[in-house]
Each structure stands twice: as structure tokens, then as C-alpha cells.
Short mmCIF file of C-alpha atoms and ligand atoms in Angstrom, two decimals:
data_model
loop_
_atom_site.label_atom_id
_atom_site.label_comp_id
_atom_site.label_asym_id
_atom_site.label_seq_id
_atom_site.Cartn_x
_atom_site.Cartn_y
_atom_site.Cartn_z
CA UNK A 1 -15.06 19.51 0.85
CA UNK A 2 -16.83 22.78 0.05
CA UNK A 3 -16.17 23.88 -3.49
CA UNK A 4 -17.28 26.96 -5.37
CA UNK A 5 -18.83 26.11 -8.70
CA UNK A 6 -16.22 26.04 -11.46
CA UNK A 7 -17.62 28.06 -14.36
CA UNK A 8 -16.25 26.04 -17.26
CA UNK A 9 -16.27 22.71 -15.44
CA UNK A 10 -18.23 20.86 -18.16
CA UNK A 11 -15.73 21.93 -20.78
CA UNK A 12 -12.85 20.76 -18.58
CA UNK A 13 -14.54 17.41 -17.94
CA UNK A 14 -15.44 16.88 -21.60
CA UNK A 15 -11.93 17.56 -22.83
CA UNK A 16 -9.87 15.49 -20.41
CA UNK A 17 -8.20 12.27 -21.49
CA UNK A 18 -7.74 11.39 -17.79
CA UNK A 19 -11.41 11.34 -16.81
CA UNK A 20 -13.58 8.23 -16.96
CA UNK A 21 -17.32 8.88 -16.48
CA UNK A 22 -18.61 5.40 -17.34
CA UNK A 23 -16.38 3.29 -15.06
CA UNK A 24 -18.77 0.32 -14.78
CA UNK A 25 -17.91 -0.49 -18.41
CA UNK A 26 -14.36 -1.32 -17.32
CA UNK A 27 -15.23 -3.62 -14.42
CA UNK A 28 -12.75 -6.53 -14.51
CA UNK A 29 -10.90 -4.89 -17.44
CA UNK A 30 -8.91 -2.03 -15.88
CA UNK A 31 -5.61 -3.51 -17.09
CA UNK A 32 -6.85 -2.83 -20.65
CA UNK A 33 -7.33 0.84 -19.76
CA UNK A 34 -3.66 1.12 -18.77
CA UNK A 35 -2.52 -1.41 -21.39
CA UNK A 36 -0.30 -3.26 -18.90
CA UNK A 37 -0.48 -5.69 -15.96
CA UNK A 38 0.98 -3.32 -13.36
CA UNK A 39 -0.60 -3.15 -9.89
CA UNK A 40 -3.53 -0.77 -9.51
CA UNK A 41 -3.91 1.55 -6.50
CA UNK A 42 -7.01 3.68 -5.92
CA UNK A 43 -7.70 6.71 -3.75
CA UNK A 44 -11.31 7.17 -2.65
CA UNK A 45 -12.31 10.83 -2.29
CA UNK A 46 -9.35 12.16 -4.22
CA UNK A 47 -10.32 15.83 -3.91
CA UNK A 48 -8.19 18.24 -5.94
CA UNK A 49 -5.63 15.54 -6.69
CA UNK A 50 -2.27 16.50 -5.14
CA UNK A 51 -1.79 13.02 -3.66
CA UNK A 52 -2.79 10.89 -6.65
CA UNK A 53 -0.86 13.10 -9.10
CA UNK A 54 2.26 12.99 -6.89
CA UNK A 55 1.96 9.24 -6.41
CA UNK A 56 1.59 8.52 -10.12
CA UNK A 57 4.58 10.71 -11.02
CA UNK A 58 6.84 9.10 -8.42
CA UNK A 59 5.69 5.48 -9.05
CA UNK A 60 5.49 4.93 -12.82
CA UNK A 61 5.38 1.14 -12.33
CA UNK A 62 2.02 1.41 -10.50
CA UNK A 63 -1.30 2.49 -12.04
CA UNK A 64 -3.30 5.01 -10.01
CA UNK A 65 -7.01 5.80 -10.08
CA UNK A 66 -8.50 8.75 -8.19
CA UNK A 67 -12.18 8.35 -7.32
CA UNK A 68 -14.24 11.50 -6.76
CA UNK A 69 -17.97 12.20 -6.89
CA UNK A 70 -18.16 16.01 -7.17
CA UNK A 71 -17.77 17.52 -10.66
CA UNK A 72 -16.38 20.91 -9.56
CA UNK A 73 -13.70 19.18 -7.50
CA UNK A 74 -12.89 16.80 -10.37
CA UNK A 75 -12.49 19.81 -12.67
CA UNK A 76 -9.99 21.39 -10.24
CA UNK A 77 -8.09 18.11 -10.10
CA UNK A 78 -7.97 17.72 -13.90
CA UNK A 79 -6.66 21.29 -14.24
CA UNK A 80 -3.76 20.40 -11.96
CA UNK A 81 -2.48 17.38 -13.89
CA UNK A 82 0.78 18.82 -15.15
CA UNK A 83 1.81 16.63 -18.11
CA UNK A 84 1.18 13.37 -19.86
CA UNK A 85 0.92 10.74 -17.09
CA UNK A 86 0.18 7.30 -18.57
CA UNK A 87 -0.40 5.62 -15.19
CA UNK A 88 -3.16 7.95 -13.94
CA UNK A 89 -6.94 8.03 -14.38
CA UNK A 90 -9.62 10.01 -12.54
CA UNK A 91 -12.99 8.33 -12.17
CA UNK A 92 -16.25 10.14 -11.51
CA UNK A 93 -18.29 7.90 -9.24
CA UNK A 94 -19.71 7.43 -5.77
CA UNK A 95 -17.69 4.90 -3.76
CA UNK A 96 -20.97 3.27 -2.75
CA UNK A 97 -20.91 1.67 -6.22
CA UNK A 98 -17.33 0.43 -5.98
CA UNK A 99 -18.24 -3.27 -6.32
CA UNK A 100 -19.78 -2.56 -9.73
CA UNK A 101 -16.63 -0.82 -10.94
CA UNK A 102 -13.76 -3.08 -9.85
CA UNK A 103 -13.68 -6.86 -9.68
CA UNK A 104 -10.68 -8.44 -7.90
CA UNK A 105 -8.17 -6.12 -9.57
CA UNK A 106 -7.06 -3.61 -6.93
CA UNK A 107 -3.89 -3.88 -4.80
CA UNK A 108 -4.18 -0.89 -2.47
CA UNK A 109 -6.88 1.56 -1.38
CA UNK A 110 -5.90 5.00 0.01
CA UNK A 111 -8.37 6.86 2.22
CA UNK A 112 -7.02 10.37 2.74
CA UNK A 113 -8.84 12.81 5.03
CA UNK A 114 -12.17 11.14 4.35
CA UNK A 115 -15.28 13.01 5.49
CA UNK A 116 -15.48 12.33 9.27
CA UNK A 117 -19.31 12.14 9.57
CA UNK A 118 -19.05 13.01 13.29
CA UNK A 119 -22.58 12.25 14.51
CA UNK A 120 -23.11 8.67 15.66
CA UNK A 121 -26.09 8.15 13.38
CA UNK A 122 -23.84 9.02 10.40
CA UNK A 123 -21.03 6.57 11.26
CA UNK A 124 -22.18 4.02 8.73
CA UNK A 125 -21.38 6.59 6.01
CA UNK A 126 -17.72 6.58 7.01
CA UNK A 127 -15.48 5.02 4.37
CA UNK A 128 -14.13 2.63 7.03
CA UNK A 129 -17.54 1.42 8.25
CA UNK A 130 -18.33 -2.27 7.94
CA UNK A 131 -20.63 -1.43 5.00
CA UNK A 132 -17.66 -0.11 3.00
CA UNK A 133 -15.18 -2.74 4.26
CA UNK A 134 -17.52 -5.43 2.89
CA UNK A 135 -17.64 -3.67 -0.47
CA UNK A 136 -13.83 -3.43 -0.60
CA UNK A 137 -13.55 -7.24 -0.27
CA UNK A 138 -14.93 -7.52 -3.81
CA UNK A 139 -12.39 -5.17 -5.39
CA UNK A 140 -9.07 -6.46 -3.99
CA UNK A 141 -7.04 -8.83 -6.15
CA UNK A 142 -5.62 -11.08 -3.41
CA UNK A 143 -4.58 -9.43 -0.16
CA UNK A 144 -6.64 -6.49 1.07
CA UNK A 145 -4.37 -3.48 1.70
CA UNK A 146 -5.67 -0.12 2.96
CA UNK A 147 -3.75 3.01 3.98
CA UNK A 148 -5.57 5.79 5.80
CA UNK A 149 -4.47 9.30 6.83
CA UNK A 150 -6.57 11.80 8.75
CA UNK A 151 -6.26 14.58 11.31
CA UNK A 152 -9.63 13.58 12.80
CA UNK A 153 -9.10 11.68 16.05
CA UNK A 154 -12.68 10.38 16.20
CA UNK A 155 -12.54 8.98 12.68
CA UNK A 156 -9.09 7.50 13.30
CA UNK A 157 -10.12 5.70 16.51
CA UNK A 158 -13.28 4.43 14.80
CA UNK A 159 -11.23 3.12 11.85
CA UNK A 160 -8.71 1.29 14.06
CA UNK A 161 -11.58 -0.55 15.78
CA UNK A 162 -13.48 -1.14 12.53
CA UNK A 163 -10.42 -2.56 10.69
CA UNK A 164 -9.50 -4.82 13.64
CA UNK A 165 -13.07 -6.08 14.14
CA UNK A 166 -13.29 -6.88 10.43
CA UNK A 167 -10.13 -9.04 10.58
CA UNK A 168 -7.48 -6.63 9.33
CA UNK A 169 -3.96 -6.71 10.81
CA UNK A 170 -2.14 -3.45 11.49
CA UNK A 171 1.10 -3.24 9.47
CA UNK A 172 2.13 0.32 10.34
CA UNK A 173 0.76 3.07 12.52
CA UNK A 174 1.59 6.62 13.60
CA UNK A 175 -0.08 9.22 15.76
CA UNK A 176 2.14 11.90 14.20
CA UNK A 177 3.04 10.96 10.63
CA UNK A 178 5.16 14.04 9.90
CA UNK A 179 7.41 13.34 12.89
CA UNK A 180 7.60 9.58 12.31
CA UNK A 181 10.03 7.32 10.47
CA UNK A 182 7.46 6.51 7.77
CA UNK A 183 9.06 7.56 4.49
CA UNK A 184 7.83 8.77 1.12
CA UNK A 185 4.73 10.62 2.31
CA UNK A 186 2.93 12.67 -0.33
CA UNK A 187 0.76 15.41 1.14
CA UNK A 188 -2.87 15.95 0.22
CA UNK A 189 -4.52 19.39 0.12
CA UNK A 190 -6.25 18.77 3.45
CA UNK A 191 -3.04 17.45 4.97
CA UNK A 192 -1.20 20.68 4.07
CA UNK A 193 -4.01 22.79 5.49
CA UNK A 194 -4.41 20.92 8.78
CA UNK A 195 -0.73 20.28 9.43
CA UNK A 196 -0.06 24.03 8.98
CA UNK A 197 -2.54 24.58 11.81
CA UNK A 198 -0.42 22.27 13.96
CA UNK A 199 -2.71 19.24 13.88
CA UNK A 200 -0.90 15.88 14.06
CA UNK A 201 -1.62 13.55 11.15
CA UNK A 202 -2.78 10.05 12.08
CA UNK A 203 -1.69 7.17 9.82
CA UNK A 204 -2.63 3.52 9.65
CA UNK A 205 -1.75 0.78 7.16
CA UNK A 206 -3.70 -2.49 7.39
CA UNK A 207 -3.78 -5.83 5.59
CA UNK A 208 -6.10 -8.83 5.42
C1 SAM B 301 -12.48 16.00 3.04
S1 SAM B 301 -12.21 15.86 1.34
C2 SAM B 301 -10.52 15.26 1.25
C3 SAM B 301 -9.93 15.40 -0.12
C4 SAM B 301 -8.50 14.86 -0.30
N1 SAM B 301 -8.44 13.43 -0.12
C5 SAM B 301 -7.54 15.54 0.62
O1 SAM B 301 -7.04 14.89 1.55
O2 SAM B 301 -7.22 16.72 0.41
C6 SAM B 301 -13.15 14.38 0.97
C7 SAM B 301 -13.39 14.17 -0.52
O3 SAM B 301 -14.00 12.90 -0.71
C8 SAM B 301 -15.06 13.00 -1.65
N2 SAM B 301 -15.99 11.92 -1.32
C9 SAM B 301 -16.65 11.76 -0.15
N3 SAM B 301 -17.43 10.67 -0.18
C10 SAM B 301 -17.25 10.11 -1.41
C11 SAM B 301 -17.80 8.97 -2.03
N4 SAM B 301 -18.71 8.20 -1.41
N5 SAM B 301 -17.40 8.69 -3.29
C12 SAM B 301 -16.51 9.49 -3.93
N6 SAM B 301 -15.96 10.59 -3.38
C13 SAM B 301 -16.32 10.90 -2.14
C14 SAM B 301 -15.60 14.40 -1.41
O4 SAM B 301 -16.31 14.88 -2.54
C15 SAM B 301 -14.33 15.19 -1.15
O5 SAM B 301 -13.75 15.69 -2.33
#
């Protein structure tokens, strides 16, 4: 995601009660952050936050954590959070370090419009490569549960193969999410942009 520098981003980051910049300190203790035992869902690469904000507002019984590595984008996301939302946190981190941040405490991972890394030599950087799937094993509480949306056919096909090879079972699947029977979709910024262009949105939900 290209993002122009946000002038007062440091001030926005410093003054947000939603942002966590030292997430490794909470490894194994995220229920203390939310002060309850509710399930925890994370979105990796949360961008400007439409999805995670919408999810947390419509599911108060679930705790949501948006993971993002770029400060300017985090600042845009924090600016959008409309009101006091007790079940939402934004974490500044690179997903490569996810095993050091969560320990058997996550119920669902959302991967929305992840960077496609189109060249073959970049495929291992994809958030559904075996490298990342191995890391996710350490963060899930009991069953692994991942939901992915993308408009990128190459990334989608790669993910279907990668999930299946790694032992995941497909629970739900659509080659055109917006014209499917799957309910309760919350759009991301990229989803709005690409669906306006007429691109179909691919969707897959897997479990292990
Ligand atoms: C293509 S954008 C999609 C943003 C949003 N999910 C959406 O659908 O509108 C991908 C986002 O993932 C973030 N990202 C990519 N790799 C990441 C990583 N390893 N750890 C954390 N964030 C990452 C990028 O900074 C960017 O904001």
C-alpha cells in the first residue's frame, strides 16, 4: 500500500489508547489487555482499518487486533476509529515476528488483500506461504482458522494450494464474494476500490 507521509503521524501514534507498540510484552497475556476471556481475532496487514473497525463494532463479544507495520498507515487507521471501542487494539509489528507476540491465544486470522508478491522468487513472502503457515501454528489457541479475501487470482490460487498442502480443510469458498450467499461481509479499503473497478473478490475460509 503506497502511503503519503502523514505530517503529524508521531503525535497521532503517541496519543492513541488503541495502539500497542511493544506487543511482545503481552505474549500469552492478551486476555489481560482486553480484561476478559472473549475470543481474539487478528487481521494481518490491516491497512487503514475499515475492516477491523467494522468487525469490532458489529461483534462486541469478540476482541479484534489489527496488525500493521507502516506508521503512516497506522496513523490513518487510528484517525478513523470513531468512538470508544473496548474490543479493538492496533498493533505495530511485522507479521514475521508473530510467534513472539501471540502464544496459543488466537481464534481466527484474517488476511485481506495481502500484498500479492507476484514474482516467483518473492512467493515465500506471501502471507499464505508455508513459512507463514508454520508461524501461525504457534499463535492459534486450538483449531487453526484463517479467512482470506483478495482480488488477485494468482495469490488466491497459490493460497488454495498452500492451505491444502499444509493440511487445512476448506470450509467455505467463493470466486465472487459480492454475488455469493456468504453473509455479513465487511469491506476493506482495497475491496471497495477493486470491486468498483469490476474485479470479482475471491474468498476462502479454512480450518485445521
Ligand atoms: C495491500 S494492503 C491491504 C490493506 C487492507 N487489508 C485492505 O484490504 O484494504 C496490505 C497491507 O499489509 C501491510 N503489511 C504487509 N506485510 C505486512 C507484514 N509482514 N506485517 C504487517 N503488515 C504488513 C502493508 O503495510 C499494507 O498496509
